[in-house]
Amino acid sequence: MSAPLPEAPMPNNEFGDFQTPIELARALVSTLPRTAWTRVLEPTCGVGNFLSAIGERHPDAERVGIEVQPEYAAAASAFGRVITASIFDFDLARDIAWTSATGPTLVVGNPPWVTNSQLSVLGSSNRPARANTENARGIDAITGSSNFDIAEFIWIKLLAEFSDRPVTIAMICKTQVARNVLLHCARQQLPVTGSSLRMIDAKKWFDAGVDACWFTVELGPGKTDYTAATYPSIVASQPDNRIGVIDGQLVANVDAYQRSKQFDGISSLMWRQGIKHDASAVMELTENDGPRTKLGASVDVESEFLFPLFKCTDVYRGKLTEVSRWMIVPQSHTGDDTAQLADSAPKLWKYLTDNAGALDGRKSSIYRNRARFCIFGVGPYTFAPYKIAISGFHKVPQFRMIGPYDGRPAVFDDATYLLPFEDPAACAVAHALLTGQEATDLIAALAFWDSKRPVTKKLLQRIDLSAIARATDRRALRDRARAVHQDSSSIDQAIDNFTDPT
Ligand SMILES: C[S@@+](CC[C@H](N)C(=O)[O-])C[C@H]1O[C@@H](n2cnc3c(N)ncnc32)[C@H](O)[C@@H]1O
């Protein structure tokens, strides 16, 4: 196995070569149903560890492997009949000459860990040609996108080619690939009767920093089912969750979605992202007997441009009682001309022009043809005194209600999402709605916690606060709102505004 690069866990070679250790292959094969397999196929079989593990457990099964690298194919030949070829040149259901009679068929393996764009960078020809796959349903959709995963392509190819017969396909892949494949099966109405994911510790087994799983799909006649039980480990005896496609949507927790789908709609309030500036050394200051740069230099700018800053980790941890950072907010809209600061705020102008190198050097194209010191994620909502904030990066949803500090509204980094409020009672009711069981279930249903940014603006915008307000017991809502806002006089009115936002 080639050593992965520290920054890029995927192997930097055109064969996506991560050989499965024999102990892992044995453990994974032991999770399969104890069917007496007649035929076992391993596309991309490498040195043949899966063929070997299958042979130990199912010595009577006819075992066939395909492998493009001749030295690997030669090694794998000890455990079955191995064809030295590229799977992209085969219809895997039809082009293999089996000697055994038709019977229970298993496809196992660990397809290459590489994306199409990585192959492009390598100038590799080891990738599917669209012409070879014209009969495969849904393949065009995936090959049409420039950065598809080769493993996802192989899954879809196998499912298309075997869709007319009963077969079990069980392969190691990224959990993201498994989810995409499940959605593909539902969209194409493939005859899937059951599936499951077992989480694999990819760091331990492959020294790779990805979320990987052992994904098993049963194809055959019977009632279709596009949900998959998920097991926390390869040895777990019980699943801890079920993901799946419900009403055409992929959800992260089927049970939670069934409980909360009536709240999956459109938020009556607009979620916003925190401020993006790509120049933290200049725009973010620490509080240390007044605002200072990270290097400790005191900064003297007009105070109306300084706002208490909280980062997503502060929001997640609830570290919100004291102001330990400030953000310079030089605009009230992204479109404002910052050159006028020379007259209206000379101290700020001097500070920004003295430190212009970091701002002028911002690489992202969003800053091109914009005001010189512009920022993003700023508008009237930035200056609202009360806010609900949540980190987009953390794995547990924590909504926080945040008021002004000495009259200055709090601002957030761009990994934080927020709802702005003028009225603290409305903010408290929104907090109560977002932290109740209904919203908690809906977020559990929609957020895939292994994503880099599991909570997104799009997800938050789906939480129908009005529907939750109408379904929630009024007294319980009032009590929860009072827990974060003591002045109860306007809470009832705020609840009414949510139940009937028109
Ligand atoms: C992730 S490794 C897994 C090997 C083996 N299945 C295992 O589990 O140990 C992927 C394998 O796919 C092989 N491979 C890559 N492209 C291929 C292709 N077009 N046709 C057949 N095998 C291929 C590589 O040489 C490598 O052995």
Short mmCIF file of C-alpha atoms and ligand atoms in Angstrom, two decimals:
data_model
loop_
_atom_site.label_atom_id
_atom_site.label_comp_id
_atom_site.label_asym_id
_atom_site.label_seq_id
_atom_site.Cartn_x
_atom_site.Cartn_y
_atom_site.Cartn_z
CA MET A 1 0.00 0.00 0.00
CA SER A 2 1.40 3.42 -0.89
CA ALA A 3 1.77 5.85 2.02
CA PRO A 4 -0.88 8.60 1.90
CA LEU A 5 0.19 12.22 1.91
CA PRO A 6 -0.48 13.96 5.23
CA GLU A 7 -2.62 16.72 3.68
CA ALA A 8 -4.26 14.53 1.04
CA PRO A 9 -5.40 11.23 2.48
CA MET A 10 -6.31 9.82 -0.92
CA PRO A 11 -3.37 8.00 -2.51
CA ASN A 12 -1.65 9.99 -5.16
CA ASN A 13 -1.61 7.25 -7.75
CA GLU A 14 -3.82 6.34 -10.60
CA PHE A 15 -4.92 2.98 -9.17
CA GLY A 16 -6.38 4.31 -5.90
CA ASP A 17 -4.33 1.58 -4.34
CA PHE A 18 -5.25 0.81 -0.72
CA GLN A 19 -4.96 -2.96 -0.22
CA THR A 20 -7.35 -4.25 2.43
CA PRO A 21 -5.46 -5.96 5.30
CA ILE A 22 -6.43 -9.64 5.49
CA GLU A 23 -7.71 -9.28 9.11
CA LEU A 24 -10.09 -6.54 7.98
CA ALA A 25 -11.21 -8.55 4.94
CA ARG A 26 -11.94 -11.52 7.25
CA ALA A 27 -13.86 -9.36 9.73
CA LEU A 28 -15.94 -7.78 6.95
CA VAL A 29 -16.70 -11.09 5.23
CA SER A 30 -17.90 -12.44 8.59
CA THR A 31 -20.59 -9.72 8.73
CA LEU A 32 -22.21 -11.01 5.52
CA PRO A 33 -25.26 -13.27 5.56
CA ARG A 34 -24.24 -16.95 5.89
CA THR A 35 -25.45 -17.67 2.37
CA ALA A 36 -23.90 -20.56 0.46
CA TRP A 37 -22.54 -18.34 -2.32
CA THR A 38 -22.16 -20.06 -5.67
CA ARG A 39 -20.30 -17.22 -7.36
CA VAL A 40 -18.11 -14.54 -5.83
CA LEU A 41 -16.72 -11.73 -7.95
CA GLU A 42 -14.12 -9.25 -6.81
CA PRO A 43 -13.68 -6.42 -9.31
CA THR A 44 -10.37 -4.59 -8.64
CA CYS A 45 -9.12 -7.47 -6.44
CA GLY A 46 -5.56 -6.24 -5.83
CA VAL A 47 -3.46 -8.92 -4.14
CA GLY A 48 -6.63 -10.86 -3.38
CA ASN A 49 -7.21 -10.52 0.35
CA PHE A 50 -10.99 -10.58 -0.04
CA LEU A 51 -10.78 -13.63 -2.34
CA SER A 52 -8.64 -15.29 0.31
CA ALA A 53 -11.06 -14.44 3.17
CA ILE A 54 -14.00 -15.68 1.09
CA GLY A 55 -12.14 -18.89 0.30
CA GLU A 56 -11.60 -19.56 4.01
CA ARG A 57 -15.31 -19.20 4.75
CA HIS A 58 -16.88 -20.39 1.52
CA PRO A 59 -14.41 -22.88 0.00
CA ASP A 60 -17.01 -24.16 -2.48
CA ALA A 61 -17.79 -20.79 -4.02
CA GLU A 62 -16.39 -20.11 -7.48
CA ARG A 63 -14.17 -17.07 -7.01
CA VAL A 64 -13.23 -14.67 -9.81
CA GLY A 65 -11.17 -11.52 -9.50
CA ILE A 66 -10.27 -8.75 -11.93
CA GLU A 67 -7.17 -6.62 -11.44
CA VAL A 68 -5.41 -4.20 -13.75
CA GLN A 69 -1.90 -4.45 -12.23
CA PRO A 70 -0.30 -7.75 -13.40
CA GLU A 71 1.88 -8.29 -10.29
CA TYR A 72 -1.19 -7.97 -8.06
CA ALA A 73 -3.22 -10.22 -10.35
CA ALA A 74 -0.49 -12.87 -10.14
CA ALA A 75 -0.53 -12.72 -6.32
CA ALA A 76 -4.32 -12.89 -6.19
CA SER A 77 -4.37 -15.97 -8.45
CA ALA A 78 -3.55 -18.04 -5.36
CA PHE A 79 -7.12 -17.44 -4.16
CA GLY A 80 -9.25 -17.68 -7.29
CA ARG A 81 -9.33 -17.22 -11.05
CA VAL A 82 -7.99 -13.76 -11.77
CA ILE A 83 -8.45 -11.86 -15.03
CA THR A 84 -5.76 -9.28 -15.66
CA ALA A 85 -7.76 -6.47 -17.19
CA SER A 86 -9.47 -3.18 -16.53
CA ILE A 87 -13.03 -3.45 -15.23
CA PHE A 88 -13.94 -0.45 -17.36
CA ASP A 89 -13.73 -2.79 -20.38
CA PHE A 90 -16.25 -5.28 -18.95
CA ASP A 91 -19.95 -5.68 -18.39
CA LEU A 92 -19.37 -7.35 -15.05
CA ALA A 93 -22.66 -9.22 -15.04
CA ARG A 94 -22.34 -10.67 -18.56
CA ASP A 95 -18.72 -10.81 -19.74
CA ILE A 96 -17.37 -13.24 -17.16
CA ALA A 97 -17.42 -16.91 -18.07
CA TRP A 98 -18.48 -18.75 -14.92
CA THR A 99 -18.13 -22.52 -14.69
CA SER A 100 -20.62 -22.89 -11.84
CA ALA A 101 -24.38 -22.90 -12.34
CA THR A 102 -26.28 -19.69 -11.62
CA GLY A 103 -26.80 -19.31 -7.89
CA PRO A 104 -26.42 -16.87 -5.02
CA THR A 105 -23.93 -14.27 -6.22
CA LEU A 106 -21.75 -12.00 -4.15
CA VAL A 107 -19.70 -9.06 -5.37
CA VAL A 108 -17.11 -7.96 -2.78
CA GLY A 109 -14.18 -5.66 -2.62
CA ASN A 110 -12.65 -2.30 -2.15
CA PRO A 111 -12.74 -0.22 -5.34
CA PRO A 112 -9.99 2.37 -6.00
CA TRP A 113 -9.83 5.37 -3.68
CA VAL A 114 -9.41 8.09 -6.23
CA THR A 115 -11.48 10.78 -7.92
CA ASN A 116 -11.77 11.54 -11.59
CA SER A 117 -10.10 14.92 -11.15
CA GLN A 118 -7.13 13.34 -9.32
CA LEU A 119 -6.79 11.03 -12.33
CA SER A 120 -6.87 14.06 -14.63
CA VAL A 121 -4.05 15.68 -12.68
CA LEU A 122 -2.06 12.45 -13.03
CA GLY A 123 -2.85 12.33 -16.74
CA SER A 124 -4.15 8.82 -16.16
CA SER A 125 -6.17 6.86 -18.68
CA ASN A 126 -7.36 4.49 -15.94
CA ARG A 127 -10.89 5.78 -15.96
CA PRO A 128 -14.22 4.98 -17.48
CA ALA A 129 -14.97 5.99 -21.03
CA ARG A 130 -18.48 7.29 -21.38
CA ALA A 131 -18.98 5.27 -24.57
CA ASN A 132 -18.53 1.98 -22.70
CA THR A 133 -21.30 2.73 -20.31
CA GLU A 134 -24.07 4.05 -22.47
CA ASN A 135 -26.47 1.34 -21.37
CA ALA A 136 -25.91 1.94 -17.70
CA ARG A 137 -28.74 3.92 -16.15
CA GLY A 138 -27.58 7.01 -14.31
CA ILE A 139 -23.95 6.64 -15.34
CA ASP A 140 -24.05 9.65 -17.59
CA ALA A 141 -25.22 11.79 -14.68
CA ILE A 142 -22.14 10.90 -12.68
CA THR A 143 -19.57 10.99 -15.48
CA GLY A 144 -21.01 14.35 -16.49
CA SER A 145 -19.68 15.86 -13.26
CA SER A 146 -15.98 16.59 -13.44
CA ASN A 147 -15.04 15.37 -9.97
CA PHE A 148 -16.81 12.09 -9.48
CA ASP A 149 -15.41 9.37 -7.31
CA ILE A 150 -14.20 6.32 -9.25
CA ALA A 151 -15.60 4.09 -6.48
CA GLU A 152 -19.02 5.72 -6.95
CA PHE A 153 -18.79 5.08 -10.66
CA ILE A 154 -17.95 1.41 -10.02
CA TRP A 155 -20.90 1.06 -7.62
CA ILE A 156 -23.28 2.54 -10.14
CA LYS A 157 -21.84 0.41 -12.93
CA LEU A 158 -22.28 -2.76 -10.84
CA LEU A 159 -25.82 -1.85 -9.82
CA ALA A 160 -26.80 -1.13 -13.41
CA GLU A 161 -25.23 -4.29 -14.78
CA PHE A 162 -26.63 -6.60 -12.06
CA SER A 163 -30.05 -4.95 -11.71
CA ASP A 164 -31.81 -7.79 -13.54
CA ARG A 165 -30.76 -10.56 -11.12
CA PRO A 166 -30.46 -11.22 -7.39
CA VAL A 167 -27.01 -10.29 -6.09
CA THR A 168 -25.42 -8.97 -2.92
CA ILE A 169 -22.82 -6.25 -3.39
CA ALA A 170 -20.59 -5.49 -0.40
CA MET A 171 -17.66 -3.11 -0.76
CA ILE A 172 -15.58 -0.70 1.25
CA CYS A 173 -16.17 2.93 0.23
CA LYS A 174 -16.39 6.45 1.59
CA THR A 175 -19.63 7.00 3.54
CA GLN A 176 -20.34 9.90 1.19
CA VAL A 177 -20.15 7.47 -1.74
CA ALA A 178 -22.53 5.07 0.03
CA ARG A 179 -25.05 7.87 0.57
CA ASN A 180 -24.82 9.00 -3.05
CA VAL A 181 -25.30 5.41 -4.20
CA LEU A 182 -28.39 4.98 -2.00
CA LEU A 183 -29.89 8.15 -3.46
CA HIS A 184 -29.01 6.94 -6.95
CA CYS A 185 -30.79 3.60 -6.28
CA ALA A 186 -33.94 5.42 -5.15
CA ARG A 187 -33.90 7.84 -8.08
CA GLN A 188 -33.42 5.01 -10.57
CA GLN A 189 -35.91 2.79 -8.71
CA LEU A 190 -33.34 -0.03 -8.70
CA PRO A 191 -34.57 -3.32 -7.17
CA VAL A 192 -32.83 -2.82 -3.80
CA THR A 193 -34.42 -4.88 -1.03
CA GLY A 194 -32.06 -3.96 1.82
CA SER A 195 -28.77 -2.28 2.61
CA SER A 196 -26.49 -1.45 5.50
CA LEU A 197 -23.37 0.57 6.35
CA ARG A 198 -20.78 -0.47 8.90
CA MET A 199 -18.37 2.26 9.88
CA ILE A 200 -14.70 1.42 9.35
CA ASP A 201 -11.86 3.10 11.21
CA ALA A 202 -10.03 4.17 8.03
CA LYS A 203 -7.22 5.77 10.03
CA LYS A 204 -6.47 2.49 11.77
CA TRP A 205 -6.77 0.20 8.77
CA PHE A 206 -5.63 2.41 5.87
CA ASP A 207 -3.96 5.38 7.57
CA ALA A 208 -6.45 7.52 5.65
CA GLY A 209 -8.34 10.50 7.08
CA VAL A 210 -11.71 9.75 5.49
CA ASP A 211 -15.05 8.43 6.70
CA ALA A 212 -15.25 4.96 5.23
CA CYS A 213 -17.72 2.13 5.58
CA TRP A 214 -18.56 -1.41 4.52
CA PHE A 215 -21.60 -0.84 2.36
CA THR A 216 -23.81 -3.79 1.55
CA VAL A 217 -26.68 -3.70 -0.95
CA GLU A 218 -29.07 -6.54 -1.77
CA LEU A 219 -30.53 -6.51 -5.28
CA GLY A 220 -33.41 -8.77 -6.19
CA PRO A 221 -37.14 -9.25 -6.42
CA GLY A 222 -39.33 -8.16 -3.52
CA LYS A 223 -40.31 -4.92 -1.85
CA THR A 224 -37.83 -2.15 -2.53
CA ASP A 225 -36.28 -0.39 0.44
CA TYR A 226 -33.99 2.62 0.07
CA THR A 227 -33.09 2.93 3.73
CA ALA A 228 -29.89 1.50 5.22
CA ALA A 229 -29.17 0.41 8.79
CA THR A 230 -25.94 1.97 10.01
CA TYR A 231 -23.65 0.15 12.46
CA PRO A 232 -21.14 2.17 14.49
CA SER A 233 -18.33 -0.36 13.87
CA ILE A 234 -17.53 -3.49 11.91
CA VAL A 235 -18.23 -5.67 14.96
CA ALA A 236 -21.37 -3.95 16.34
CA SER A 237 -24.24 -6.38 16.71
CA GLN A 238 -26.95 -3.71 16.58
CA PRO A 239 -27.42 -0.74 14.25
CA ASP A 240 -27.46 2.68 15.92
CA ASN A 241 -29.29 4.54 13.15
CA ARG A 242 -30.99 4.23 9.79
CA ILE A 243 -30.31 6.60 6.91
CA GLY A 244 -32.29 6.59 3.71
CA VAL A 245 -34.29 8.20 1.00
CA ILE A 246 -37.73 9.35 2.15
CA ASP A 247 -40.03 11.26 -0.20
CA GLY A 248 -37.14 11.58 -2.65
CA GLN A 249 -34.77 13.09 -0.06
CA LEU A 250 -31.74 11.57 1.54
CA VAL A 251 -32.07 11.85 5.32
CA ALA A 252 -29.50 11.16 8.02
CA ASN A 253 -31.94 9.64 10.51
CA VAL A 254 -35.08 8.02 9.15
CA ASP A 255 -36.89 7.73 12.51
CA ALA A 256 -36.19 11.35 13.44
CA TYR A 257 -37.37 12.45 10.00
CA GLN A 258 -40.65 10.52 10.34
CA ARG A 259 -41.23 12.33 13.64
CA SER A 260 -40.36 15.77 12.32
CA LYS A 261 -41.08 15.92 8.59
CA GLN A 262 -44.07 18.20 9.10
CA PHE A 263 -41.54 20.84 10.25
CA ASP A 264 -39.40 20.44 7.12
CA GLY A 265 -40.42 23.52 5.17
CA ILE A 266 -39.27 27.09 4.80
CA SER A 267 -38.24 29.26 7.73
CA SER A 268 -40.27 32.46 8.09
CA LEU A 269 -36.99 34.16 9.11
CA MET A 270 -33.88 34.43 6.95
CA TRP A 271 -30.72 32.76 8.28
CA ARG A 272 -27.48 34.66 7.67
CA GLN A 273 -23.84 33.72 7.64
CA GLY A 274 -21.30 35.55 9.82
CA ILE A 275 -18.73 37.96 8.39
CA LYS A 276 -16.10 36.87 5.87
CA HIS A 277 -13.02 39.03 5.43
CA ASP A 278 -10.06 36.63 4.81
CA ALA A 279 -7.75 38.95 6.71
CA SER A 280 -7.96 37.99 10.38
CA ALA A 281 -4.55 39.51 11.21
CA VAL A 282 -5.95 42.94 10.33
CA MET A 283 -9.69 42.74 10.92
CA GLU A 284 -9.70 40.74 14.16
CA LEU A 285 -8.31 42.29 17.33
CA THR A 286 -7.90 40.87 20.80
CA GLU A 287 -9.15 42.64 23.91
CA ASN A 288 -6.21 43.30 26.20
CA ASP A 289 -6.66 46.59 27.95
CA GLY A 290 -8.20 47.88 24.72
CA PRO A 291 -8.12 46.39 21.23
CA ARG A 292 -4.76 45.07 20.07
CA THR A 293 -3.41 43.20 17.07
CA LYS A 294 -2.38 39.57 17.53
CA LEU A 295 1.21 40.84 17.89
CA GLY A 296 0.14 43.03 20.82
CA ALA A 297 0.18 46.49 19.16
CA SER A 298 -2.53 48.80 20.46
CA VAL A 299 -5.07 49.82 17.80
CA ASP A 300 -6.76 53.21 17.87
CA VAL A 301 -9.71 53.40 15.48
CA GLU A 302 -13.14 55.06 15.69
CA SER A 303 -15.11 52.90 18.13
CA GLU A 304 -18.25 52.78 15.98
CA PHE A 305 -16.39 50.38 13.63
CA LEU A 306 -15.48 47.91 16.38
CA PHE A 307 -17.83 45.09 17.31
CA PRO A 308 -17.59 42.27 19.86
CA LEU A 309 -16.52 39.18 17.91
CA PHE A 310 -17.43 35.59 18.69
CA LYS A 311 -16.06 32.66 16.72
CA CYS A 312 -17.98 29.49 15.97
CA THR A 313 -16.13 27.65 18.75
CA ASP A 314 -17.14 30.37 21.28
CA VAL A 315 -20.74 29.92 20.12
CA TYR A 316 -20.55 26.15 20.34
CA ARG A 317 -18.97 26.23 23.81
CA GLY A 318 -21.19 29.05 25.06
CA LYS A 319 -18.12 31.24 25.82
CA LEU A 320 -20.11 34.40 25.41
CA THR A 321 -20.08 36.23 28.72
CA GLU A 322 -16.99 38.37 28.04
CA VAL A 323 -15.68 40.17 25.01
CA SER A 324 -12.22 38.81 24.27
CA ARG A 325 -12.07 39.80 20.59
CA TRP A 326 -13.20 42.66 18.37
CA MET A 327 -13.89 42.77 14.68
CA ILE A 328 -13.39 45.80 12.50
CA VAL A 329 -16.53 46.19 10.37
CA PRO A 330 -15.70 48.94 7.84
CA GLN A 331 -18.94 48.71 5.85
CA SER A 332 -22.65 48.41 6.54
CA HIS A 333 -23.22 46.73 3.17
CA THR A 334 -20.74 44.76 1.03
CA GLY A 335 -21.29 47.32 -1.72
CA ASP A 336 -20.26 50.38 0.36
CA ASP A 337 -17.30 52.34 -0.95
CA THR A 338 -14.54 52.09 1.67
CA ALA A 339 -12.60 55.06 0.19
CA GLN A 340 -14.99 57.45 1.94
CA LEU A 341 -13.54 56.25 5.28
CA ALA A 342 -10.59 58.58 4.56
CA ASP A 343 -12.89 61.51 5.49
CA SER A 344 -15.48 59.89 7.75
CA ALA A 345 -13.12 57.75 9.88
CA PRO A 346 -9.52 58.95 9.47
CA LYS A 347 -8.09 56.75 12.25
CA LEU A 348 -9.66 53.61 10.77
CA TRP A 349 -8.50 54.67 7.29
CA LYS A 350 -4.95 55.07 8.52
CA TYR A 351 -5.03 51.66 10.22
CA LEU A 352 -6.43 49.95 7.10
CA THR A 353 -4.03 51.65 4.69
CA ASP A 354 -1.07 50.95 7.02
CA ASN A 355 -2.07 47.26 6.92
CA ALA A 356 -3.32 47.18 3.35
CA GLY A 357 -0.91 44.44 2.28
CA ALA A 358 -2.98 41.70 3.90
CA LEU A 359 -6.24 43.10 2.51
CA ASP A 360 -4.96 43.84 -1.00
CA GLY A 361 -3.45 40.33 -1.15
CA ARG A 362 -6.73 38.52 -0.58
CA LYS A 363 -6.77 35.75 -3.18
CA SER A 364 -10.43 34.87 -3.45
CA SER A 365 -12.05 36.15 -6.63
CA ILE A 366 -15.01 37.48 -4.61
CA TYR A 367 -12.86 40.51 -3.68
CA ARG A 368 -12.11 41.35 -7.31
CA ASN A 369 -13.73 44.56 -8.62
CA ARG A 370 -14.98 45.38 -5.11
CA ALA A 371 -14.23 48.18 -2.68
CA ARG A 372 -10.62 47.85 -1.49
CA PHE A 373 -11.39 46.94 2.14
CA CYS A 374 -14.70 45.19 1.57
CA ILE A 375 -16.04 42.31 3.65
CA PHE A 376 -18.88 39.85 3.06
CA GLY A 377 -21.81 38.78 5.21
CA VAL A 378 -22.61 42.31 6.31
CA GLY A 379 -25.97 44.04 6.10
CA PRO A 380 -28.62 45.50 8.39
CA TYR A 381 -28.87 42.10 10.13
CA THR A 382 -25.24 42.46 11.31
CA PHE A 383 -26.25 45.39 13.47
CA ALA A 384 -29.41 43.86 14.98
CA PRO A 385 -28.97 43.88 18.78
CA TYR A 386 -30.17 40.32 19.45
CA LYS A 387 -29.17 37.19 17.64
CA ILE A 388 -29.51 33.43 17.66
CA ALA A 389 -26.20 31.93 16.61
CA ILE A 390 -25.06 28.38 15.82
CA SER A 391 -21.71 26.99 14.70
CA GLY A 392 -21.71 25.34 11.28
CA PHE A 393 -18.67 23.23 12.12
CA HIS A 394 -19.52 21.42 15.32
CA LYS A 395 -21.16 18.03 15.61
CA VAL A 396 -23.81 18.92 18.20
CA PRO A 397 -26.28 21.70 17.43
CA GLN A 398 -26.02 24.44 20.09
CA PHE A 399 -28.21 27.47 19.49
CA ARG A 400 -27.22 30.52 21.57
CA MET A 401 -29.15 33.71 22.23
CA ILE A 402 -26.77 36.67 22.30
CA GLY A 403 -27.62 40.26 23.18
CA PRO A 404 -25.54 43.43 22.87
CA TYR A 405 -22.39 44.14 24.93
CA ASP A 406 -22.40 47.71 26.27
CA GLY A 407 -24.87 48.50 23.52
CA ARG A 408 -22.69 47.01 20.76
CA PRO A 409 -24.23 44.12 18.77
CA ALA A 410 -22.16 40.94 18.61
CA VAL A 411 -20.73 39.81 15.27
CA PHE A 412 -19.58 36.34 14.20
CA ASP A 413 -17.10 34.61 11.91
CA ASP A 414 -18.27 33.06 8.66
CA ALA A 415 -18.42 29.55 10.15
CA THR A 416 -21.37 30.77 12.25
CA TYR A 417 -24.99 31.17 11.15
CA LEU A 418 -27.37 33.63 12.75
CA LEU A 419 -30.89 34.93 12.96
CA PRO A 420 -31.12 38.67 13.75
CA PHE A 421 -33.76 40.27 16.03
CA GLU A 422 -34.62 43.78 17.18
CA ASP A 423 -36.90 42.39 19.89
CA PRO A 424 -35.38 40.23 22.66
CA ALA A 425 -38.73 38.48 23.29
CA ALA A 426 -38.90 37.35 19.65
CA CYS A 427 -35.29 36.17 19.90
CA ALA A 428 -36.10 34.21 23.09
CA VAL A 429 -39.10 32.53 21.45
CA ALA A 430 -37.01 31.60 18.39
CA HIS A 431 -34.42 30.13 20.75
CA ALA A 432 -37.15 28.11 22.49
CA LEU A 433 -38.44 26.86 19.13
CA LEU A 434 -34.99 25.89 17.87
CA THR A 435 -34.01 24.02 21.03
CA GLY A 436 -37.25 22.00 21.39
CA GLN A 437 -37.64 18.35 20.42
CA GLU A 438 -39.25 19.16 17.05
CA ALA A 439 -36.29 21.17 15.69
CA THR A 440 -33.81 18.81 17.37
CA ASP A 441 -35.39 15.85 15.53
CA LEU A 442 -35.44 17.68 12.22
CA ILE A 443 -31.76 18.66 12.52
CA ALA A 444 -30.86 15.07 13.47
CA ALA A 445 -32.73 13.95 10.35
CA LEU A 446 -31.06 16.40 7.98
CA ALA A 447 -27.48 16.82 9.24
CA PHE A 448 -24.76 14.35 8.28
CA TRP A 449 -22.36 14.84 11.16
CA ASP A 450 -19.37 13.45 9.28
CA SER A 451 -19.55 16.37 6.81
CA LYS A 452 -17.01 19.15 7.25
CA ARG A 453 -19.81 21.66 7.78
CA PRO A 454 -22.78 19.58 8.97
CA VAL A 455 -25.02 22.55 9.77
CA THR A 456 -25.57 24.72 6.71
CA LYS A 457 -27.64 27.76 5.95
CA LYS A 458 -29.72 25.62 3.60
CA LEU A 459 -30.49 23.15 6.40
CA LEU A 460 -31.40 25.89 8.89
CA GLN A 461 -33.61 27.58 6.31
CA ARG A 462 -35.68 24.36 6.14
CA ILE A 463 -36.71 24.57 9.81
CA ASP A 464 -40.29 25.85 9.67
CA LEU A 465 -40.42 27.82 12.92
CA SER A 466 -44.09 28.73 12.43
CA ALA A 467 -45.12 25.08 12.05
CA ILE A 468 -43.14 24.23 15.19
CA ALA A 469 -44.75 27.15 17.07
CA ARG A 470 -48.22 25.92 16.09
CA ALA A 471 -47.43 22.34 17.16
CA THR A 472 -45.77 23.20 20.48
CA ASP A 473 -47.61 23.51 23.77
CA ARG A 474 -47.85 27.25 24.42
CA ARG A 475 -47.09 27.10 28.11
CA ALA A 476 -43.96 24.96 27.55
CA LEU A 477 -42.81 27.38 24.86
CA ARG A 478 -43.38 30.37 27.13
CA ASP A 479 -41.43 28.71 29.96
CA ARG A 480 -38.52 27.88 27.69
CA ALA A 481 -38.45 31.42 26.26
CA ARG A 482 -38.47 32.86 29.79
CA ALA A 483 -35.42 30.80 30.64
CA VAL A 484 -33.37 33.00 28.28
CA HIS A 485 -35.33 36.27 28.58
CA GLN A 486 -36.73 37.21 31.97
CA ASP A 487 -39.04 40.06 30.84
CA SER A 488 -42.08 37.94 30.03
CA SER A 489 -44.47 40.78 29.14
CA SER A 490 -44.00 40.55 25.37
CA ILE A 491 -43.36 36.83 25.03
CA ASP A 492 -47.01 35.97 24.27
CA GLN A 493 -47.11 38.51 21.49
CA ALA A 494 -43.85 37.11 20.11
CA ILE A 495 -45.31 33.58 20.13
CA ASP A 496 -48.37 34.88 18.23
CA ASN A 497 -46.08 36.44 15.66
CA PHE A 498 -44.48 33.04 15.06
CA THR A 499 -47.72 31.05 14.92
CA ASP A 500 -49.19 33.52 12.42
CA PRO A 501 -46.28 35.33 10.73
CA THR A 502 -48.46 37.08 8.11
C1 LIG B 1 -8.34 0.10 -3.00
S1 LIG B 1 -7.36 -1.11 -3.82
C2 LIG B 1 -8.16 -2.54 -3.24
C3 LIG B 1 -7.59 -3.84 -3.63
C4 LIG B 1 -8.35 -5.04 -3.14
N1 LIG B 1 -9.70 -5.00 -3.65
C5 LIG B 1 -8.38 -5.09 -1.66
O1 LIG B 1 -9.43 -4.90 -1.08
O2 LIG B 1 -7.34 -5.30 -1.05
C6 LIG B 1 -7.93 -0.85 -5.46
C7 LIG B 1 -7.38 -1.85 -6.47
O3 LIG B 1 -8.00 -1.56 -7.71
C8 LIG B 1 -7.08 -1.82 -8.75
N2 LIG B 1 -7.55 -1.13 -9.94
C9 LIG B 1 -7.49 0.20 -10.18
N3 LIG B 1 -8.06 0.48 -11.38
C10 LIG B 1 -8.50 -0.69 -11.88
C11 LIG B 1 -9.19 -1.05 -13.08
N4 LIG B 1 -9.50 -0.13 -13.99
N5 LIG B 1 -9.53 -2.33 -13.28
C12 LIG B 1 -9.21 -3.28 -12.36
N6 LIG B 1 -8.53 -3.01 -11.21
C13 LIG B 1 -8.19 -1.73 -10.97
C14 LIG B 1 -5.78 -1.32 -8.15
O4 LIG B 1 -4.67 -1.83 -8.83
C15 LIG B 1 -5.90 -1.78 -6.70
O5 LIG B 1 -5.36 -3.06 -6.54
#
